[in-house]
mmCIF file of C-alpha atoms in Angstrom:
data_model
loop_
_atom_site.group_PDB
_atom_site.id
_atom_site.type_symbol
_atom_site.label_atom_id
_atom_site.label_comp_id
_atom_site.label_asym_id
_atom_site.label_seq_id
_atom_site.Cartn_x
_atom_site.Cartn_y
_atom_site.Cartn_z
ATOM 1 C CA UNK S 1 58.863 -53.368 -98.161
ATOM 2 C CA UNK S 2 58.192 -55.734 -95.240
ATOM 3 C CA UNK S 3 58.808 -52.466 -91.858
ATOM 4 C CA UNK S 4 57.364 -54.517 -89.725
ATOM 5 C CA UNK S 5 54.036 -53.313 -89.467
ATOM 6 C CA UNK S 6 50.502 -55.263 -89.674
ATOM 7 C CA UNK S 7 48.209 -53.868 -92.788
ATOM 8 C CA UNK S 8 45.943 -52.667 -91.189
ATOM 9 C CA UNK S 9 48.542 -50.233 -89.178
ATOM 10 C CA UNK S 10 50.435 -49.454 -92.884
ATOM 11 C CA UNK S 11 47.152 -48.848 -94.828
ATOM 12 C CA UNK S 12 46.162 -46.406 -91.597
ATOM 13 C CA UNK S 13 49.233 -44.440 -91.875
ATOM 14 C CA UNK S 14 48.934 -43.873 -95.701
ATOM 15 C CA UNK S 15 45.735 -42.223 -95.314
ATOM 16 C CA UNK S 16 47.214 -39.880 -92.323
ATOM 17 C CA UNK S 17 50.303 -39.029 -95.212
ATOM 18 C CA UNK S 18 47.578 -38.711 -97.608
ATOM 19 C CA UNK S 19 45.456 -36.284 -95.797
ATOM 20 C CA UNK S 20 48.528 -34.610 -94.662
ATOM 21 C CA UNK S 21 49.689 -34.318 -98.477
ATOM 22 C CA UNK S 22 46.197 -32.836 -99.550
ATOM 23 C CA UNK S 23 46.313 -30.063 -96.844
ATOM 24 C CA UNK S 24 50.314 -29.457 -97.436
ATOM 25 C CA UNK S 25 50.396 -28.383 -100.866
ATOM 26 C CA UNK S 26 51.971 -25.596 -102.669
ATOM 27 C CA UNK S 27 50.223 -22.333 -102.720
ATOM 28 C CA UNK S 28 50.715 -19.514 -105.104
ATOM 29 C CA UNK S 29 51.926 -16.148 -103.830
ATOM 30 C CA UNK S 30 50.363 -12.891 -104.792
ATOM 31 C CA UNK S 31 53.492 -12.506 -107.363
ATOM 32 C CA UNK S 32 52.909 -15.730 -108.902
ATOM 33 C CA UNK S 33 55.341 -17.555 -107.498
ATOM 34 C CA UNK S 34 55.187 -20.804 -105.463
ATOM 35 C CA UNK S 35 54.985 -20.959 -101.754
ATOM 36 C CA UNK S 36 56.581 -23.590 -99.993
ATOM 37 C CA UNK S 37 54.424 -25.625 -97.668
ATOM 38 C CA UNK S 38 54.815 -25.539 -94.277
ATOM 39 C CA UNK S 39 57.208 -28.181 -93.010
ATOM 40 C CA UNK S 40 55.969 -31.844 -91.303
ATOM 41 C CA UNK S 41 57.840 -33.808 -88.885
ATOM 42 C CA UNK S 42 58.891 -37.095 -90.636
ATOM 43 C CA UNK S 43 56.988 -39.061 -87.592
ATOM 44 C CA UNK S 44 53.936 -39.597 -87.610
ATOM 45 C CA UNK S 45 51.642 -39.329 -84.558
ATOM 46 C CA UNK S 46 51.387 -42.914 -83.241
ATOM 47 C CA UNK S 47 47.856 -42.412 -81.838
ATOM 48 C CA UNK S 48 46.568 -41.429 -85.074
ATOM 49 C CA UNK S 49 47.505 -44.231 -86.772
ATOM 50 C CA UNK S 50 47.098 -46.928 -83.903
ATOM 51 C CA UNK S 51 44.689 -49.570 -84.948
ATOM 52 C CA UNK S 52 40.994 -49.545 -84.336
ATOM 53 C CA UNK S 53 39.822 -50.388 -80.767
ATOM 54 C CA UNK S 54 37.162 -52.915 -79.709
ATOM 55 C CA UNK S 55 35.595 -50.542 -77.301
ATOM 56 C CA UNK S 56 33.502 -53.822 -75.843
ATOM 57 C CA UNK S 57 36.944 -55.609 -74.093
ATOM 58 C CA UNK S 58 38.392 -53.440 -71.410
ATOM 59 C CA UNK S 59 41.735 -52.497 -72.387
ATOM 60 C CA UNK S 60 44.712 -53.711 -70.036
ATOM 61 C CA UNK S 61 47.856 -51.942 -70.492
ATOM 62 C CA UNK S 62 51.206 -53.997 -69.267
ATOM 63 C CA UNK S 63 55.073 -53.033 -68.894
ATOM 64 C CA UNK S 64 57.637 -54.936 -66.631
ATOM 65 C CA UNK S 65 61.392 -53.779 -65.201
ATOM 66 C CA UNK S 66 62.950 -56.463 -67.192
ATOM 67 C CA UNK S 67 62.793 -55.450 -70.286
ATOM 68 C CA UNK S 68 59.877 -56.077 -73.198
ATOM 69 C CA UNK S 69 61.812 -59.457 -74.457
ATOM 70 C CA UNK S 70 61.897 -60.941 -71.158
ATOM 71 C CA UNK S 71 60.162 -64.486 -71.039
ATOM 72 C CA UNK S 72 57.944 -63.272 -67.759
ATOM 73 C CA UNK S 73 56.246 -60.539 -69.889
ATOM 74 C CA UNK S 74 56.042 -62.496 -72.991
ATOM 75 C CA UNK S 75 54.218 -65.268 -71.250
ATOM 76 C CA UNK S 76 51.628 -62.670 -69.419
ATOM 77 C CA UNK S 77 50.801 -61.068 -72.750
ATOM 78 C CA UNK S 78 50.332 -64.060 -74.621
ATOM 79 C CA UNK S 79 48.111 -65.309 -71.740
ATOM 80 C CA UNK S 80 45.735 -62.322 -71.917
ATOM 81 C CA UNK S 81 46.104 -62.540 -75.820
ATOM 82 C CA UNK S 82 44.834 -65.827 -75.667
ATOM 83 C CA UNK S 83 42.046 -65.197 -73.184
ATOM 84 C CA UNK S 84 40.659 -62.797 -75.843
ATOM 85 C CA UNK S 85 38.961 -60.431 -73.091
ATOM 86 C CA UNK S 86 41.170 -57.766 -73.492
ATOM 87 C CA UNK S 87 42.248 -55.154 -75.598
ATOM 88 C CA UNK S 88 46.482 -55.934 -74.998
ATOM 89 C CA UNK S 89 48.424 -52.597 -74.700
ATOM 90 C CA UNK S 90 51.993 -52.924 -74.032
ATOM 91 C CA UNK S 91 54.906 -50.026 -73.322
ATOM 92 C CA UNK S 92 57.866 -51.572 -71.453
ATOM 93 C CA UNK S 93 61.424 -50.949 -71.328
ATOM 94 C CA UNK S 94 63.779 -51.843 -74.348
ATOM 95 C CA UNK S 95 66.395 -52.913 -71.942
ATOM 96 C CA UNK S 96 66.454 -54.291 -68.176
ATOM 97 C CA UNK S 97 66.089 -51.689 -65.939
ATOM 98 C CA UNK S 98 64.508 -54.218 -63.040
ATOM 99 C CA UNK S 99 66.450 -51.501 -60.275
ATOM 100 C CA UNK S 100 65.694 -48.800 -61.385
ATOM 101 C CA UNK S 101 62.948 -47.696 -58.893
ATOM 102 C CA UNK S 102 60.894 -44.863 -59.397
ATOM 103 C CA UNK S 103 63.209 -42.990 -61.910
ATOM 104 C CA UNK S 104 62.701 -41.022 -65.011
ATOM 105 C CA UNK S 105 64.805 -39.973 -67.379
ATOM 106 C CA UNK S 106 62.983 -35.901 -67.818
ATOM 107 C CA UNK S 107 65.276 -33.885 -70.599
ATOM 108 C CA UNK S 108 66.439 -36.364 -72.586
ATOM 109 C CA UNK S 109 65.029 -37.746 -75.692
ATOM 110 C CA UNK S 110 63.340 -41.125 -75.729
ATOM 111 C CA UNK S 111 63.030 -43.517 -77.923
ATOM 112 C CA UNK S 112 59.850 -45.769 -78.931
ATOM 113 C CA UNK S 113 59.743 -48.387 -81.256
ATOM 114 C CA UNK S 114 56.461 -50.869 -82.525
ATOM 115 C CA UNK S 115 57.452 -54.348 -81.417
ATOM 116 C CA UNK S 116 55.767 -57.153 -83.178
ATOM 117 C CA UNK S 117 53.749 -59.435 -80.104
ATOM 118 C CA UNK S 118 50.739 -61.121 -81.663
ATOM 119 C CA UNK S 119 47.483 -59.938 -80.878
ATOM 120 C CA UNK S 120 48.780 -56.794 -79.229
ATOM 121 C CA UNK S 121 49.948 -53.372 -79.304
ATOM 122 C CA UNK S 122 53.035 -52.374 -78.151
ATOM 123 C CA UNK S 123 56.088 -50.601 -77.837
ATOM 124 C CA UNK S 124 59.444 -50.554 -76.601
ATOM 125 C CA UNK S 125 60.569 -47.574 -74.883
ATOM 126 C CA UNK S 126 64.442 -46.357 -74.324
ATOM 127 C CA UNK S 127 63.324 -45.464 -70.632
ATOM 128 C CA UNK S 128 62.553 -46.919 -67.275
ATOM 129 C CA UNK S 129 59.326 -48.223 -66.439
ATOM 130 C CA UNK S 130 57.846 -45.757 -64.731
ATOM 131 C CA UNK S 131 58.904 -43.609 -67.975
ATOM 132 C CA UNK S 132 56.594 -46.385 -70.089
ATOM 133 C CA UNK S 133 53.357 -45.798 -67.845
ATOM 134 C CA UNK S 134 53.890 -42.139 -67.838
ATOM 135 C CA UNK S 135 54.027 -42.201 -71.243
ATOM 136 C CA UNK S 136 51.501 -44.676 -71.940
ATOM 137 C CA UNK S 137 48.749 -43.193 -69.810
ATOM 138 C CA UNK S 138 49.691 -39.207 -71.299
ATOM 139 C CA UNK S 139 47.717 -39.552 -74.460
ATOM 140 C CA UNK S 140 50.881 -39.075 -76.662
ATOM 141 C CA UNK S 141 51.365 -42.868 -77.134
ATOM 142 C CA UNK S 142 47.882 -44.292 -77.747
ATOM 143 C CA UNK S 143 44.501 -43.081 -78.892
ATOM 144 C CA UNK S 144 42.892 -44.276 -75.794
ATOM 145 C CA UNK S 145 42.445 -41.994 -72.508
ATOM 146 C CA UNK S 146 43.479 -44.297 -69.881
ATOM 147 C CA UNK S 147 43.238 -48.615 -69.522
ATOM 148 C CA UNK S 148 41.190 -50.142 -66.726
ATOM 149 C CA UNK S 149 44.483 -51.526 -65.057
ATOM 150 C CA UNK S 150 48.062 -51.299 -65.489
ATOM 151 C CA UNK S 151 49.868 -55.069 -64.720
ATOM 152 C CA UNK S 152 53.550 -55.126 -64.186
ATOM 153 C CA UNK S 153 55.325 -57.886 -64.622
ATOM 154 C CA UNK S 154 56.392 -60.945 -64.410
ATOM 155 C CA UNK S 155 59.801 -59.932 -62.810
ATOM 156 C CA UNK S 156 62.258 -62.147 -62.658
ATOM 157 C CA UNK S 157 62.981 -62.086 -58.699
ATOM 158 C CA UNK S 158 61.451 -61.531 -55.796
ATOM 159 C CA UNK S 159 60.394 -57.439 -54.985
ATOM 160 C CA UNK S 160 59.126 -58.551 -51.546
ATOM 161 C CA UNK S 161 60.175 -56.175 -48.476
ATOM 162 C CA UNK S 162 62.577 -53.545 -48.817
ATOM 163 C CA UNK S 163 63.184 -54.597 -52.775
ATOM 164 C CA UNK S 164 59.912 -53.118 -53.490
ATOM 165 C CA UNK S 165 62.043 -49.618 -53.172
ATOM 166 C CA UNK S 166 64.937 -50.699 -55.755
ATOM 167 C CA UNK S 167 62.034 -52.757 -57.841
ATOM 168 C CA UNK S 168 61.364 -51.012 -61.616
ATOM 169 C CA UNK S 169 58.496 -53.278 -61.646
ATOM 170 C CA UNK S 170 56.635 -52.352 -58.558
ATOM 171 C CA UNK S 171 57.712 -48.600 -59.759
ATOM 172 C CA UNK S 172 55.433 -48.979 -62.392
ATOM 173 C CA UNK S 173 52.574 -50.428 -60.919
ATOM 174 C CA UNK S 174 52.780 -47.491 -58.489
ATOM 175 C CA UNK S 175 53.018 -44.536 -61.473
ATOM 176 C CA UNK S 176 49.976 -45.736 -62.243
ATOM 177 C CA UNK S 177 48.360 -45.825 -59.402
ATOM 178 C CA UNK S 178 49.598 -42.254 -58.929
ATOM 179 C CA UNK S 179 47.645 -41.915 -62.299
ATOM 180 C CA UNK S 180 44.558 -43.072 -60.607
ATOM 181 C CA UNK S 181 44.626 -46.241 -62.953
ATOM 182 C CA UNK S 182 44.395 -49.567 -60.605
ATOM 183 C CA UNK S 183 47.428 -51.558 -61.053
ATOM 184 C CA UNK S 184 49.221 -54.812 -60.112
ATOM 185 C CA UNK S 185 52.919 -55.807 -59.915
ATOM 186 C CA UNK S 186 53.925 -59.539 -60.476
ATOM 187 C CA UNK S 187 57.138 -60.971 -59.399
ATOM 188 C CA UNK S 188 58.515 -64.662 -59.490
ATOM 189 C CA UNK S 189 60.252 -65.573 -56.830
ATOM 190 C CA UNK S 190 63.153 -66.809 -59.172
ATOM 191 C CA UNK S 191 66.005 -68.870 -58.018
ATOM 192 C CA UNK S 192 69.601 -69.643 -59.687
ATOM 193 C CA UNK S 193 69.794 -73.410 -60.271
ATOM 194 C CA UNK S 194 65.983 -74.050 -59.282
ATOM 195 C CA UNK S 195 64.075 -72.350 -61.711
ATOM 196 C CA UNK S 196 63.212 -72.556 -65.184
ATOM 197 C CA UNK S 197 61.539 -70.460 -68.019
ATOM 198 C CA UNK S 198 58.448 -72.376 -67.973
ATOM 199 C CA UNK S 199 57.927 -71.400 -64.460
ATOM 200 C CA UNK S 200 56.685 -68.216 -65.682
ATOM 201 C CA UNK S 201 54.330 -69.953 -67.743
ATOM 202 C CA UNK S 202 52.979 -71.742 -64.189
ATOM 203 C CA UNK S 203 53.322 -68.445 -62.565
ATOM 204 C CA UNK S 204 50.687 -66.726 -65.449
ATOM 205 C CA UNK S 205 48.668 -69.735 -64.767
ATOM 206 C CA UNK S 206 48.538 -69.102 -61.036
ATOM 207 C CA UNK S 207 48.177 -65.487 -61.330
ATOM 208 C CA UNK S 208 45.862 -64.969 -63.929
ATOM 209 C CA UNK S 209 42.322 -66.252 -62.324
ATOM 210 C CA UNK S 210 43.555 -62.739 -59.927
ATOM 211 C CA UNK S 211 43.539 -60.774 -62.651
ATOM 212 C CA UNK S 212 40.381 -61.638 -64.213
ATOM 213 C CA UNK S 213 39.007 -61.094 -60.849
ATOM 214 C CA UNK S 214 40.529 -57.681 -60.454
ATOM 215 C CA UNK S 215 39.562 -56.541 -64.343
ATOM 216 C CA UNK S 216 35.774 -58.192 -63.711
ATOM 217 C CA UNK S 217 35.534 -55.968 -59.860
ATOM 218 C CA UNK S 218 36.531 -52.886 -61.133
ATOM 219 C CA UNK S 219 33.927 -53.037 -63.845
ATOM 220 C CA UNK S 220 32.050 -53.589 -60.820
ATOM 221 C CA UNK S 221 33.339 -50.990 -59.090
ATOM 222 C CA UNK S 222 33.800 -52.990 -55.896
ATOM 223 C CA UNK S 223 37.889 -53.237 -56.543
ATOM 224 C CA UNK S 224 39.771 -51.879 -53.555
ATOM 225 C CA UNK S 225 40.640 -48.330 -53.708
ATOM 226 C CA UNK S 226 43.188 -46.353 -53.206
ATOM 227 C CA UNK S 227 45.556 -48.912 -53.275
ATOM 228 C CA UNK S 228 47.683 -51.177 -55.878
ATOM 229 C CA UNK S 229 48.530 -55.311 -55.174
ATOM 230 C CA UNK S 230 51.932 -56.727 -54.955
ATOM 231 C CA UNK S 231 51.812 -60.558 -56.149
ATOM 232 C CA UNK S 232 54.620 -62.594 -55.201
ATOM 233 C CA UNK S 233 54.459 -65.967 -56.737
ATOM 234 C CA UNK S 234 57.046 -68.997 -54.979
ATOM 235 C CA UNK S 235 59.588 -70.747 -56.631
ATOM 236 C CA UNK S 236 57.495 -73.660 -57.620
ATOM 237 C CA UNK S 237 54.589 -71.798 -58.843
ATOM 238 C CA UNK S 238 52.287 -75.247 -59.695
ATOM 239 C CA UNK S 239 52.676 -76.429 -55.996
ATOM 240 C CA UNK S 240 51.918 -73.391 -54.185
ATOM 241 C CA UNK S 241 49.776 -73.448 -51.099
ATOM 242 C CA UNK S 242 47.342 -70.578 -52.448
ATOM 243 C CA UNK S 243 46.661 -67.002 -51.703
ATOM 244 C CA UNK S 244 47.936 -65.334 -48.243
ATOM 245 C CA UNK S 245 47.056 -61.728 -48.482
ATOM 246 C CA UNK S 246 50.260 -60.204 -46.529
ATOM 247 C CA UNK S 247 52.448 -57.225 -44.834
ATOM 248 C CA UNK S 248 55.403 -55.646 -46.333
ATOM 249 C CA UNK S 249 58.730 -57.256 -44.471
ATOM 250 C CA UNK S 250 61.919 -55.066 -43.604
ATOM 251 C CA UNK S 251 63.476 -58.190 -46.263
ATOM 252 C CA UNK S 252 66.149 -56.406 -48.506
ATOM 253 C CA UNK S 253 68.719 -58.204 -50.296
ATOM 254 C CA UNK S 254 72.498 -57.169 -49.821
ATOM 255 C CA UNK S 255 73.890 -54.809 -51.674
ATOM 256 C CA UNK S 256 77.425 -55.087 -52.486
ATOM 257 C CA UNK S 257 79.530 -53.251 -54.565
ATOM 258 C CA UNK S 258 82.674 -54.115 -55.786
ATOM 259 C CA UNK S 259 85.680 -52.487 -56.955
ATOM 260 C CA UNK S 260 86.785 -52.953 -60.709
ATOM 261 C CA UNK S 261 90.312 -52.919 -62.153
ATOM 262 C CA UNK S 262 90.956 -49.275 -64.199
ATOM 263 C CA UNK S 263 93.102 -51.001 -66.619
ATOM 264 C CA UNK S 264 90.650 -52.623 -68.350
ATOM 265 C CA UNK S 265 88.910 -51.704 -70.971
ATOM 266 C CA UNK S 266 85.432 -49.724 -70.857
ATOM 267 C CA UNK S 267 84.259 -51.625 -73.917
ATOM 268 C CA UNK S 268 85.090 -55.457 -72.420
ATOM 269 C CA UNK S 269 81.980 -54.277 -69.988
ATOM 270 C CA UNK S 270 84.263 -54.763 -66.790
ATOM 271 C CA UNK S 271 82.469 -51.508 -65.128
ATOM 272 C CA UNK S 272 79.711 -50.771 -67.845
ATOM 273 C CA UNK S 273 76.678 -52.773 -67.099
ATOM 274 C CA UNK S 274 76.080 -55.994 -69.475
ATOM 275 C CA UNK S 275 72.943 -54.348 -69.053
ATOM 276 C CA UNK S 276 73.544 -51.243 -70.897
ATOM 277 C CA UNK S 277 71.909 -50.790 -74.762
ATOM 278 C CA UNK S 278 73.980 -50.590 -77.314
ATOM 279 C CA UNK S 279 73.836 -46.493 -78.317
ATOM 280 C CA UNK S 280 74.262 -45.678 -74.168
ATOM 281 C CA UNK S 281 77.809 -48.186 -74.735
ATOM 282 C CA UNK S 282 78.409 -45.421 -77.682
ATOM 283 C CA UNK S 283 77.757 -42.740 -76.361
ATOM 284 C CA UNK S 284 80.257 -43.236 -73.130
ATOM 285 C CA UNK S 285 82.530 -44.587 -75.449
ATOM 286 C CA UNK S 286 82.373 -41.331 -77.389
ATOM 287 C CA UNK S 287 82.557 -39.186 -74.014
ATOM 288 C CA UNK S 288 85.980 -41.772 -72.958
ATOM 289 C CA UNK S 289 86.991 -40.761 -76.445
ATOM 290 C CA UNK S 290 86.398 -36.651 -75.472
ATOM 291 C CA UNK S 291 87.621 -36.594 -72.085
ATOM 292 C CA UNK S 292 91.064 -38.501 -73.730
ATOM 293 C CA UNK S 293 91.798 -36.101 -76.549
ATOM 294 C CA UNK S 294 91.362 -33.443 -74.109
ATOM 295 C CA UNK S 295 93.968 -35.017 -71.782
ATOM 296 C CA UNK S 296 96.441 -35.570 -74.608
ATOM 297 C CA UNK S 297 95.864 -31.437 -75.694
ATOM 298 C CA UNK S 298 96.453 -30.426 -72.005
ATOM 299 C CA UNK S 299 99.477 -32.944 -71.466
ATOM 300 C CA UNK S 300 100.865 -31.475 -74.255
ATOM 301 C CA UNK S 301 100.783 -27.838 -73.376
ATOM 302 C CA UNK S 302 101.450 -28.581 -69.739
ATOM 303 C CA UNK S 303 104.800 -30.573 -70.443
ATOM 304 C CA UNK S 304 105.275 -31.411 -66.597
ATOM 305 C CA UNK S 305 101.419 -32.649 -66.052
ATOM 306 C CA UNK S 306 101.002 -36.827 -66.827
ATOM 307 C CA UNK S 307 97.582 -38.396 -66.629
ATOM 308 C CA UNK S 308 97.619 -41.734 -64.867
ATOM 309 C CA UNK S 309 93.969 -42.862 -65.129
ATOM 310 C CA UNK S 310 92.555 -39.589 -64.981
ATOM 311 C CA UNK S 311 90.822 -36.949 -66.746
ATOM 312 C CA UNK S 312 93.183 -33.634 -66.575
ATOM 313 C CA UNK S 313 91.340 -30.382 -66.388
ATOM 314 C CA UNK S 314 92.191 -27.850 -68.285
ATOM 315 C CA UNK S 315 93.475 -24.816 -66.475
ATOM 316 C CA UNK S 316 94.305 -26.801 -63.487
ATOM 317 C CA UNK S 317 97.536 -28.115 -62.749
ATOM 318 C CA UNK S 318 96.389 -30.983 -60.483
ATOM 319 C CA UNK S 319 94.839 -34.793 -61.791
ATOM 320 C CA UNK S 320 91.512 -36.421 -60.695
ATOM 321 C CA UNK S 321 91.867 -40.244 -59.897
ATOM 322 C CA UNK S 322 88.685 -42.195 -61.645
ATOM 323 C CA UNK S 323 87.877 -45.119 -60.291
ATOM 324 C CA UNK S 324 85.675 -47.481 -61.355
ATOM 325 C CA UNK S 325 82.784 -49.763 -58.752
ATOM 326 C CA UNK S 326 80.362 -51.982 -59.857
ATOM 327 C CA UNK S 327 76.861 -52.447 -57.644
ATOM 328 C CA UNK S 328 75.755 -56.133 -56.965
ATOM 329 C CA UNK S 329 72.300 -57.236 -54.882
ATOM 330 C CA UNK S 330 73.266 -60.507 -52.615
ATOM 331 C CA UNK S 331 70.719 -62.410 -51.500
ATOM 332 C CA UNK S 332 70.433 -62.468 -47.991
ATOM 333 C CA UNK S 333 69.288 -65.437 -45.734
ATOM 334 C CA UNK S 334 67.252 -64.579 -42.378
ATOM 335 C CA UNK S 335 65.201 -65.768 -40.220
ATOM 336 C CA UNK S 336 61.320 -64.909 -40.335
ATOM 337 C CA UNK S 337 58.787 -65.819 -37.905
ATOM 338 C CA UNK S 338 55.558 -63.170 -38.913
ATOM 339 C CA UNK S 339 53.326 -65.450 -40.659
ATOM 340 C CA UNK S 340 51.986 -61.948 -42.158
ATOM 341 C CA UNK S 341 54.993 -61.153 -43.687
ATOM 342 C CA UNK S 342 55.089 -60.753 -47.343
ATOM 343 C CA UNK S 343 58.854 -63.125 -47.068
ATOM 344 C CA UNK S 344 57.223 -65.403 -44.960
ATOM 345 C CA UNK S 345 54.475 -66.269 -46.909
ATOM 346 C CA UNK S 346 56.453 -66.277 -49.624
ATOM 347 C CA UNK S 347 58.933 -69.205 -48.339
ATOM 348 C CA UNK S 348 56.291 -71.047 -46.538
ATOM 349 C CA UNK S 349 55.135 -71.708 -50.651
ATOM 350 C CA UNK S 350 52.307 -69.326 -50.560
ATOM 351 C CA UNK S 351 51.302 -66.376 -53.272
ATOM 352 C CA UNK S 352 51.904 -63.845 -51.018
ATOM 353 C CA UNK S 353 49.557 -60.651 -52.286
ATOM 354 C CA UNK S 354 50.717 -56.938 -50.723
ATOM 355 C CA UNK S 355 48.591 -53.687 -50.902
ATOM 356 C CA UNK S 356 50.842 -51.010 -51.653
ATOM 357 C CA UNK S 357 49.236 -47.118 -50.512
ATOM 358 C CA UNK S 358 50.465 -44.446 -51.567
ATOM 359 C CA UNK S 359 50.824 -43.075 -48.359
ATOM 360 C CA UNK S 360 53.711 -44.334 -45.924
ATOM 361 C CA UNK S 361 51.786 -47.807 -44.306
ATOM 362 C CA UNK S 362 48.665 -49.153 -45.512
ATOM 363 C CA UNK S 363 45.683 -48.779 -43.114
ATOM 364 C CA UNK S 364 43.967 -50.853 -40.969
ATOM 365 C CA UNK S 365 40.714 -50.598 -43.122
ATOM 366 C CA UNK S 366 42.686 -51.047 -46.816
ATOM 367 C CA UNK S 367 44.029 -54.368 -45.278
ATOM 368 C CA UNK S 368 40.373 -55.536 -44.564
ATOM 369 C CA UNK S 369 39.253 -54.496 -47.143
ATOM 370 C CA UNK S 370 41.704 -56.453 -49.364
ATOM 371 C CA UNK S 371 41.274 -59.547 -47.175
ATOM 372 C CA UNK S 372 37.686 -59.673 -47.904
ATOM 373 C CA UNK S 373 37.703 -59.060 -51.558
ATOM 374 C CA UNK S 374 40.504 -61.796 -52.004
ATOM 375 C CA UNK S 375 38.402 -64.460 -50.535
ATOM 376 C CA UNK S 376 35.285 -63.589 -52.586
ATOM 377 C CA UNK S 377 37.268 -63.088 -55.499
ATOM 378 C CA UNK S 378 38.873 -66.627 -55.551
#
């Protein structure tokens, strides 16, 4: 039966079954009579049945906020495939959760799922992206302890300034740097009407002699510490001006949230996002479907009480008014004068690269530091 799986992975997870077969059968009581074996889960640890490792190419784990179909991702992976250096881990989100920020979704069940991308491992993941490093750096995912570096990326917009806060992206980069795993985020600066899909190939093109710098330095062990880089690649990735190591800006685009008619229907996605999977669409379908029958049960006992786009509460005599918003990012045009500004740099056509600390403002020292290695790196 074709699941999906390469032969290697199938023939692995037979002999896991097999072994788990041979140590899981019957035994026979003291009266004769058949024991039953202790029960299995029907899943099968992933990291016991991951294929083998080449423990000669450094391994180089990569998610993105956009979601593990997007065509920035794609592109990187195939990239690094191709450059056959690297052992290619990915764990990304199944959906685009680009905003998310530094969420997680603790108490709730997620979902991960082998996706087929040639030449690598991975897995999508029913979480944000800071959920897919957490996961992929705890041990429970792969049969590794930890990659050399974490990439995120490519996003499809900019995450310079203030965006770094909203961007799932730069999230991720920065869970693993929390992690203590070096890390990059990588963002095109993506524009409606301007750009194209195969400026993410240009953008890999651009970015990539960067990362086999980074990957080759931390081998080294001459990598900057203590700090993860924010790549921002221009609109025109082939014509860029080069590398400008920068600040982060106060840049933020504006957000602006707009109010959406009640009367129309949940499932025509007027105030669900487009962005939503399909089960999430169910399951607040099924809650719409709850919180109505309950109405209709009240109304009826409580002949004087009529629900008017509202969920009635039972015991209560009053109505709750639902209304229903929808948030929007605008982008916002301004004026920027800082050459050192991660914006600025990034609309005078250069690749504009950001240490991120993990304390409130980089250092003095950290942006040395970075300085130096960039222009001995490239």
């Amino acid at each position: 039966k074709n699941n999906g799986l390469s032969a290697a992975l199938v023939s692995n997870l037979q002999d896991v079954l097999s072994k788990r077969k041979v140590g899981n059968e019957e035994k026979v009581g003291s009266d004769g009579s058949a024991e039953e074996a202790p029960s299995t889960s029907d899943s099968v640890d992933v990291a016991a049945v991951e294929e083998e490792i080449d423990d000669s190419r450094p391994i180089v784990l990569v998610t993105n906020g956009d979601g593990i179909d997007s065509p920035g991702l794609v592109s990187l992976v195939e990239a690094l495939v191709l450059e056959g250096l690297y052992n290619v881990h990915v764990c990304a989100p199944q959906t685009d959760k680009s905003a998310s920020a530094h969420s997680t979704t603790p108490g709730e069940t997620i979902a991960v799922s082998s996706v087929s991308i040639k030449g690598a491992t991975a897995f999508e993941v029913s979480g944000t992206p800071v959920d897919c490093i957490s996961l992929g750096l705890s041990g429970a995912l792969f049969a590794w302890s930890k990659p050399l570096l974490v990439i995120s990326g490519i996003n499809q917009g900019s995450s310079c300034g203030h965006q770094m806060f909203y961007s799932g992206a730069v999230a991720g980069a920065r869970e693993a740097l929390i992690s203590g795993v070096p890390s990059l985020s990588i963002s095109l600066n993506w524009k409606k009407d301007e750009s194209q899909e195969s400026h993410f190939k240009d953008a890999v093109g651009v970015c990539l002699p960067l990362i086999n710098a980074t990957i080759r330095d931390i081998e080294k062990g001459i990598f900057p510490k203590y700090c993860s880089l924010n790549i921002e690649i221009p609109t025109s990735p082939s014509s860029n001006k080069g590398f400008k190591v920068t600040k982060q800006s106060m840049w933020r685009q504006s957000p602006s949230w707009q109010a959406v008619s009640a009367h129309r229907h949940p499932g025509a996605g007027n105030f669900m996002s487009n962005q939503q999977s399909l089960g999430a669409q169910l399951a607040q379908l099924g809650r719409d479907a709850s919180a109505a029958g309950a109405a209709r049960r009240f109304t009826t006992q409580k002949k004087s009480i009529v629900e008017i786009e509202s969920v009635g509460v039972a015991g209560k005599t009053d109505t709750r008014v639902k209304k229903f918003f929808r948030l929007e990012f605008l982008a916002k045009e301004q004026e920027h004068t800082d050459e050192e500004l991660d914006v600025k740099a990034l609309e005078d056509g250069f690749v504009s690269v950001t240490p991120l600390s993990l304390l409130p403002n980089i250092d003095s020292g950290s942006q040395a530091a970075v300085s130096e290695w960039i222009s001995k790196a490239l």
